[in-house]
Amino acid sequence: MKLVHDPIHGHIELDEFAVRLVDTPEFQRLRRITQLGMAFLAYPSARHTRFEHSLGTFYLAKRIAEHNPEIEEGAVHAALLHDLGHYPFSHTLEALYPRHEENTKWLIRHGEIGDVLREQYSLREFIELFKHPLVSGDIDADRMDYLVRDAYYTGVAYGLVDLDRLVRNLYYDGERLVVEEKGVMAAQSLLLARSMMYPTVYGHHVSRIASAMLVKAVELEGLSLEEIRTMDEVDLVARLRRSEKDEVRELVKAMDDRRLYKRVLYTNRDPGEGAVEELRGELEAEFGHLVLVDYPPKPKFEEKNAFVETENGLRRLSEVSPLVRSLVELKDAHWRWGIYARADVREWVERFLKTFLD
Amino acid sequence: MKLVHDPIHGHIELDEFAVRLVDTPEFQRLRRITQLGMAFLAYPSARHTRFEHSLGTFYLAKRIAEHNPEIEEGAVHAALLHDLGHYPFSHTLEALYPRHEENTKWLIRHGEIGDVLREQYSLREFIELFKHPLVSGDIDADRMDYLVRDAYYTGVAYGLVDLDRLVRNLYYDGERLVVEEKGVMAAQSLLLARSMMYPTVYGHHVSRIASAMLVKAVELEGLSLEEIRTMDEVDLVARLRRSEKDEVRELVKAMDDRRLYKRVLYTNRDPGEGAVEELRGELEAEFGHLVLVDYPPKPKFEEKNAFVETENGLRRLSEVSPLVRSLVELKDAHWRWGIYARADVREWVERFLKTFLD
Amino acid sequence: MKLVHDPIHGHIELDEFAVRLVDTPEFQRLRRITQLGMAFLAYPSARHTRFEHSLGTFYLAKRIAEHNPEIEEGAVHAALLHDLGHYPFSHTLEALYPRHEENTKWLIRHGEIGDVLREQYSLREFIELFKHPLVSGDIDADRMDYLVRDAYYTGVAYGLVDLDRLVRNLYYDGERLVVEEKGVMAAQSLLLARSMMYPTVYGHHVSRIASAMLVKAVELEGLSLEEIRTMDEVDLVARLRRSEKDEVRELVKAMDDRRLYKRVLYTNRDPGEGAVEELRGELEAEFGHLVLVDYPPKPKFEEKNAFVETENGLRRLSEVSPLVRSLVELKDAHWRWGIYARADVREWVERFLKTFLD
Amino acid sequence: MKLVHDPIHGHIELDEFAVRLVDTPEFQRLRRITQLGMAFLAYPSARHTRFEHSLGTFYLAKRIAEHNPEIEEGAVHAALLHDLGHYPFSHTLEALYPRHEENTKWLIRHGEIGDVLREQYSLREFIELFKHPLVSGDIDADRMDYLVRDAYYTGVAYGLVDLDRLVRNLYYDGERLVVEEKGVMAAQSLLLARSMMYPTVYGHHVSRIASAMLVKAVELEGLSLEEIRTMDEVDLVARLRRSEKDEVRELVKAMDDRRLYKRVLYTNRDPGEGAVEELRGELEAEFGHLVLVDYPPKPKFEEKNAFVETENGLRRLSEVSPLVRSLVELKDAHWRWGIYARADVREWVERFLKTFLD
């Protein structure tokens, strides 16, 4: 048993096997993967890492499991490792590489951590546990931890959730985590918190511009999946700084000095993927790395896994809570796509766009 | 200049005139009027009073006025006094007497505090300032203070609002407090917080049962408006304890000992006011004070005063925020009416109801 | 099992027997005994009660007992009831009546709560448990709760203690609660917090003046011990307001309106009890209730029960921590005695004192 | 005017000139210098940087200056830049290079930031302002920010200070920041907080071991002052990982994987610098980089700048507060020196030490 001090949960107790998982190079790498990627350029204090978040998710998963003895221990250890495969700057580089979940599996199969796991689990069965509702539902330990943690480190007020009440009122029916009646308000507040954290923090335009710059730099550098798999943020930034390509060095220097590209366009009117891709081609041909097109996928909010127990049996939370229903409906409200340009070429790009769009 | 220590706002600075207002018997009486009435029987720690809330409202009003020099000083002093007329246990007794706003005016016209006010203001003009958007809007200093304060004292997580951001992004256009674009998320979170505090705290069934008991006791005691106007909670409870009527003493003893009536019916199906009143008559005839009918008005959520500034000019917040729109639509979702009975007669009442409803 | 929401500890779980104790009139009375007595005239938000504090003490006692299975259940229930006998406004009236611990025993022997206790305990043995180190040490559940709680409700920063770390590092050796090495810093911070809360909150001069006024009013009213034993604050204040003596009604009105006596003298130079008592006699003869002499006992800080485990065996905390040692040495540093007078006679009293002291 | 969101101070307002200072590469570099160096290996969440701390120090300095109009604006801008010269991992490498204050001056004289400063200040005069009591006293904006911030990010309870009360009760007498009487308790709590943060956080043995490993790696790598001056943590770690020396790569890998050296000796018995240096020589000769000797200087706690205003004129805080006096006396109480060895050679080192010490 080992205790880790944590500002969100107080003291996190790690069992002996969890300590051994944490003590592998793969897990320690998470200390050097920031939770919110480039968001620190909008919220300077957001320097927390996937390491703390992984411990916090483990803590909450364990507390939920204590109330639900039928949840197997493996699912709690899977909660600890669910973010193992994140690339440097977390989600940012998923625009270029397979989703981090794929890399989690790869690291488990090829790293020291797999050797530890094999002592207690079949790797194949363990990997299946990442689909467990403890960490893959709409109301799960992962989301409960990151919303509260991200709010704490950014200082933004929108992430407060009554975790204690929620943890006490979740039961596992063998398939899902179901919210009991006394936890409905807390569950609703979790989903509301998420919907407010998105535009405020996760989708802050400063963070998006810097992310687009990083993606471009990595793309230009041409890093292979094999290279990126095990890199931490030191490896990646150092590599870009030493690049042989002027454009890459220029981009990373601009990020370091926070001399960010400016918005030429930022809108929720969607011309369709085809039109955007055509435009991207034109802009690249004309301006190269000086202009970036940022066209993110529409947010998914299927809310498929949030079930509550009512006197009339299991119901989707969206049926019970009109507020949550409106969240589903408005899922696109904060979606934006953008075109960003280096400050000194912004006007040219604006003129080019006008011509192009005419 | 005087400083008052406050857990919500740190130190509240009172100007000299505010100190003189606070130092009157009418204002000091607010120290003995609890903010949340009978809610302390559900949330034991909710013992804060209208006194602290009034100071907190003054603090926020003053900060908003600092950003908006055209707001007159009188409006800030009106914010300090906006709750002066609350009866013991705050809103509870408004079921029997005129709304507290009327009593505020009466106390100002007849109390020492009026003498102080007259030195600087015309009373008639001052009283008009209670309609100022600083304290009578959907986004105002009053609500900003009470939501955060009530959350702090109850320990409920749903009242967190980014007050600083909101205060910095309100401007007064001569008629309304308008939310600037950077404050929209904070304004939205204020209204969401309110919508979650209602079912969780303000409308908690324990609080409603105890309130219904208190209303019945005061009604039986037959206290006149003249008597209740200046009472504090000590006066009222002591008076009820000394009542000549057994029923009154029994009710107040039951509240003191937290031996509360039980719910026989608690539903959001509304049979209409006529039917409920008929039933109330029947139940009173049969059971007297042993059964209470609690049929509150439907909540108003007109959201008529929340305006935001957008690139397309002033818009209602509900136009801009689908979440707020859904709040307007679901305003009745948590409305309930109830029938409560002393524990030992509950079964009889249930039988009676069945007969009556058949 | 019942859950009570609490801002300090989150959710407090009450076992079935604890619920039955809480549901007695004697325990419910604590809802109407404020924790800090007259301190709310210095810190308006300090309206919390012995009820919440008793639940919080129970919570911490239970957590300590969970780590120390040899602690008997009775000691945890004694923690719940340790403050049962407090008079209105807590410690204030102990100047006139036996200490509240005596009244706790009396209420247990004569109240409904005794009937509940007898089902599980011998009253005589139970009463012995109030001496258990869980609630009667220098590092105990009582103090741990009240320091953090009083800091929260006053908004004063000096009461923060790492309760979780302390609870995890206390063990019961059959006689004492001993602090393990990892808890020494937290234990030290508890004692430091106490030493800073005393001058800032507990001994604030506004609170002391108001307390002296209340003591005088109760003394003049001549309330017997039998009368005060079961009174709550409503009973006491209502009784004083209805007094037949003008002086009593005047004093209670002055407290209600916060028109407090002023300091004529406030010093840590101690002329000795004899001289003070002589002066008190002279002042009373000359000014009656218009002048109050407030000569409190010197604080005890014997720190006799705080033991820590070191590699060299058990040691007193004061041996291990020079800071704590200095606390013992400076225990009188903040002691003051005072003479307070109604504002309009202050000058006369000053003149009288000069003559008298010459 | 620009606003930066900060979890400690809410929103920090930057004036236009401050924005220009912040927007230089030298200041942006601070985003990549962690505040607590290797302490994150003991407190995983301690990933905050000198960037946020610098902004927070500026904020507090500005608030103090608002109360003290005679403080020149330059001193507030100096507060913003007081930590500009920190090397990677903050104080850690000051064992090898000149103190960071020297590097601050060098960067100002040689960096872009100097060009900005020259527009408004004489560099020579500006550099003198780093000695201003705003940032170089025992009670100053620097310390006020870092104690509260470090407590927040580590989750340790010992750093709470009533900053608002302290800021309101500091006045500048042309030479010093003097604490007014109402701020004495807050000032005392600041010094107590520091004294408890030292052993708990700043001097945590895990942090010290990792720091000793880093110092050794940098020493072996032979980085010149010219090289280290402008490095951030990415530069340094990447450089060490690419080292041509096996020992350096081994050390940095061990830090990355948190496979830390173990304590062979850890004691407050001081054999004197000569003896320790002799021992260091012997151990290096025998074990090379596998054994590290960590012999830090004794802490200074001269408390020379903390003055308070009393009715008897200016006094040192230590004269007024026995607790602070005891802090001065016990300044060495937590001093330790240590010998750390790679786990696999620990036993050999122990045997060697025994022989050597015999």
PDB file of N, CA and C in Angstrom, chain A residues 181-182, chain B residues 38-39 41-43 198-213 258 260-263 265-266 294 334 336-338 340:
ATOM      1  N   GLU A 181     -31.449   7.174  -8.189  1.00  0.00           N
ATOM      2  CA  GLU A 181     -32.229   8.411  -8.179  1.00  0.00           C
ATOM      3  C   GLU A 181     -31.513   9.535  -7.427  1.00  0.00           C
ATOM      4  N   LYS A 182     -30.895   9.207  -6.305  1.00  0.00           N
ATOM      5  CA  LYS A 182     -30.252  10.258  -5.513  1.00  0.00           C
ATOM      6  C   LYS A 182     -29.038  10.870  -6.213  1.00  0.00           C
TER       7      LYS A 182
ATOM      8  N   MET B  38     -36.485  26.876   6.901  1.00  0.00           N
ATOM      9  CA  MET B  38     -36.479  25.548   7.506  1.00  0.00           C
ATOM     10  C   MET B  38     -35.528  24.572   6.809  1.00  0.00           C
ATOM     11  N   ALA B  39     -34.774  25.018   5.819  1.00  0.00           N
ATOM     12  CA  ALA B  39     -33.885  24.101   5.101  1.00  0.00           C
ATOM     13  C   ALA B  39     -32.821  23.503   6.013  1.00  0.00           C
ATOM     14  N   LEU B  41     -33.229  21.819   8.464  1.00  0.00           N
ATOM     15  CA  LEU B  41     -33.616  20.466   8.874  1.00  0.00           C
ATOM     16  C   LEU B  41     -33.212  19.433   7.825  1.00  0.00           C
ATOM     17  N   ALA B  42     -32.920  19.872   6.610  1.00  0.00           N
ATOM     18  CA  ALA B  42     -32.359  18.976   5.587  1.00  0.00           C
ATOM     19  C   ALA B  42     -30.842  19.137   5.497  1.00  0.00           C
ATOM     20  N   TYR B  43     -30.356  20.380   5.606  1.00  0.00           N
ATOM     21  CA  TYR B  43     -28.920  20.699   5.540  1.00  0.00           C
ATOM     22  C   TYR B  43     -28.542  21.404   6.843  1.00  0.00           C
ATOM     23  N   TYR B 198     -32.634  24.638  -7.005  1.00  0.00           N
ATOM     24  CA  TYR B 198     -34.043  24.576  -6.633  1.00  0.00           C
ATOM     25  C   TYR B 198     -34.466  23.208  -6.135  1.00  0.00           C
ATOM     26  N   PRO B 199     -34.368  22.176  -6.970  1.00  0.00           N
ATOM     27  CA  PRO B 199     -34.822  20.877  -6.452  1.00  0.00           C
ATOM     28  C   PRO B 199     -33.952  20.360  -5.313  1.00  0.00           C
ATOM     29  N   THR B 200     -32.657  20.662  -5.348  1.00  0.00           N
ATOM     30  CA  THR B 200     -31.738  20.078  -4.370  1.00  0.00           C
ATOM     31  C   THR B 200     -31.880  20.731  -3.004  1.00  0.00           C
ATOM     32  N   VAL B 201     -31.943  22.030  -2.973  1.00  0.00           N
ATOM     33  CA  VAL B 201     -31.937  22.738  -1.688  1.00  0.00           C
ATOM     34  C   VAL B 201     -33.263  23.447  -1.422  1.00  0.00           C
ATOM     35  N   TYR B 202     -33.587  24.414  -2.285  1.00  0.00           N
ATOM     36  CA  TYR B 202     -34.725  25.281  -1.952  1.00  0.00           C
ATOM     37  C   TYR B 202     -36.030  24.504  -1.875  1.00  0.00           C
ATOM     38  N   GLY B 203     -36.186  23.490  -2.726  1.00  0.00           N
ATOM     39  CA  GLY B 203     -37.435  22.751  -2.718  1.00  0.00           C
ATOM     40  C   GLY B 203     -37.300  21.365  -2.108  1.00  0.00           C
ATOM     41  N   HIS B 204     -36.263  21.156  -1.310  1.00  0.00           N
ATOM     42  CA  HIS B 204     -36.083  19.840  -0.662  1.00  0.00           C
ATOM     43  C   HIS B 204     -37.338  19.506   0.144  1.00  0.00           C
ATOM     44  N   HIS B 205     -37.809  18.275   0.030  1.00  0.00           N
ATOM     45  CA  HIS B 205     -39.106  17.957   0.648  1.00  0.00           C
ATOM     46  C   HIS B 205     -39.089  18.140   2.163  1.00  0.00           C
ATOM     47  N   VAL B 206     -37.955  17.891   2.805  1.00  0.00           N
ATOM     48  CA  VAL B 206     -37.889  18.081   4.265  1.00  0.00           C
ATOM     49  C   VAL B 206     -38.143  19.542   4.615  1.00  0.00           C
ATOM     50  N   SER B 207     -37.544  20.415   3.838  1.00  0.00           N
ATOM     51  CA  SER B 207     -37.736  21.842   4.066  1.00  0.00           C
ATOM     52  C   SER B 207     -39.187  22.231   3.819  1.00  0.00           C
ATOM     53  N   ARG B 208     -39.789  21.640   2.808  1.00  0.00           N
ATOM     54  CA  ARG B 208     -41.172  22.005   2.488  1.00  0.00           C
ATOM     55  C   ARG B 208     -42.145  21.500   3.547  1.00  0.00           C
ATOM     56  N   ILE B 209     -41.908  20.302   4.058  1.00  0.00           N
ATOM     57  CA  ILE B 209     -42.796  19.783   5.104  1.00  0.00           C
ATOM     58  C   ILE B 209     -42.704  20.666   6.348  1.00  0.00           C
ATOM     59  N   ALA B 210     -41.473  20.972   6.754  1.00  0.00           N
ATOM     60  CA  ALA B 210     -41.305  21.797   7.950  1.00  0.00           C
ATOM     61  C   ALA B 210     -41.892  23.190   7.732  1.00  0.00           C
ATOM     62  N   SER B 211     -41.760  23.712   6.515  1.00  0.00           N
ATOM     63  CA  SER B 211     -42.336  25.025   6.231  1.00  0.00           C
ATOM     64  C   SER B 211     -43.855  24.983   6.341  1.00  0.00           C
ATOM     65  N   ALA B 212     -44.438  23.921   5.821  1.00  0.00           N
ATOM     66  CA  ALA B 212     -45.897  23.798   5.900  1.00  0.00           C
ATOM     67  C   ALA B 212     -46.342  23.716   7.364  1.00  0.00           C
ATOM     68  N   MET B 213     -45.558  23.049   8.189  1.00  0.00           N
ATOM     69  CA  MET B 213     -45.888  22.964   9.619  1.00  0.00           C
ATOM     70  C   MET B 213     -45.817  24.351  10.268  1.00  0.00           C
ATOM     71  N   ARG B 258     -37.590  17.859  15.447  1.00  0.00           N
ATOM     72  CA  ARG B 258     -37.523  17.261  14.096  1.00  0.00           C
ATOM     73  C   ARG B 258     -38.324  15.966  13.998  1.00  0.00           C
ATOM     74  N   LEU B 260     -41.064  15.295  12.028  1.00  0.00           N
ATOM     75  CA  LEU B 260     -41.800  15.967  10.961  1.00  0.00           C
ATOM     76  C   LEU B 260     -42.940  15.104  10.437  1.00  0.00           C
ATOM     77  N   TYR B 261     -43.912  15.775   9.870  1.00  0.00           N
ATOM     78  CA  TYR B 261     -44.992  15.083   9.191  1.00  0.00           C
ATOM     79  C   TYR B 261     -44.401  14.282   8.022  1.00  0.00           C
ATOM     80  N   LYS B 262     -45.177  13.279   7.599  1.00  0.00           N
ATOM     81  CA  LYS B 262     -44.695  12.410   6.516  1.00  0.00           C
ATOM     82  C   LYS B 262     -45.488  12.688   5.231  1.00  0.00           C
ATOM     83  N   ARG B 263     -44.869  12.351   4.124  1.00  0.00           N
ATOM     84  CA  ARG B 263     -45.575  12.563   2.852  1.00  0.00           C
ATOM     85  C   ARG B 263     -46.631  11.483   2.624  1.00  0.00           C
ATOM     86  N   LEU B 265     -48.789  12.159  -0.072  1.00  0.00           N
ATOM     87  CA  LEU B 265     -48.845  12.349  -1.520  1.00  0.00           C
ATOM     88  C   LEU B 265     -47.761  13.358  -1.889  1.00  0.00           C
ATOM     89  N   TYR B 266     -47.102  13.146  -3.017  1.00  0.00           N
ATOM     90  CA  TYR B 266     -46.060  14.075  -3.456  1.00  0.00           C
ATOM     91  C   TYR B 266     -45.933  13.875  -4.944  1.00  0.00           C
ATOM     92  N   ASP B 294     -49.886  21.211   0.721  1.00  0.00           N
ATOM     93  CA  ASP B 294     -48.837  22.139   0.278  1.00  0.00           C
ATOM     94  C   ASP B 294     -48.906  22.249  -1.238  1.00  0.00           C
ATOM     95  N   HIS B 334     -39.677  20.445 -11.910  1.00  0.00           N
ATOM     96  CA  HIS B 334     -39.453  20.038 -10.521  1.00  0.00           C
ATOM     97  C   HIS B 334     -40.573  20.475  -9.588  1.00  0.00           C
ATOM     98  N   ARG B 336     -43.804  20.231  -7.497  1.00  0.00           N
ATOM     99  CA  ARG B 336     -44.548  19.153  -6.853  1.00  0.00           C
ATOM    100  C   ARG B 336     -45.574  19.772  -5.923  1.00  0.00           C
ATOM    101  N   TRP B 337     -46.681  19.138  -5.737  1.00  0.00           N
ATOM    102  CA  TRP B 337     -47.510  19.502  -4.590  1.00  0.00           C
ATOM    103  C   TRP B 337     -47.627  18.284  -3.684  1.00  0.00           C
ATOM    104  N   GLY B 338     -47.957  18.513  -2.421  1.00  0.00           N
ATOM    105  CA  GLY B 338     -47.907  17.406  -1.483  1.00  0.00           C
ATOM    106  C   GLY B 338     -48.967  17.469  -0.409  1.00  0.00           C
ATOM    107  N   TYR B 340     -49.110  16.218   3.582  1.00  0.00           N
ATOM    108  CA  TYR B 340     -48.254  15.706   4.659  1.00  0.00           C
ATOM    109  C   TYR B 340     -49.121  15.446   5.894  1.00  0.00           C
TER     110      TYR B 340
END
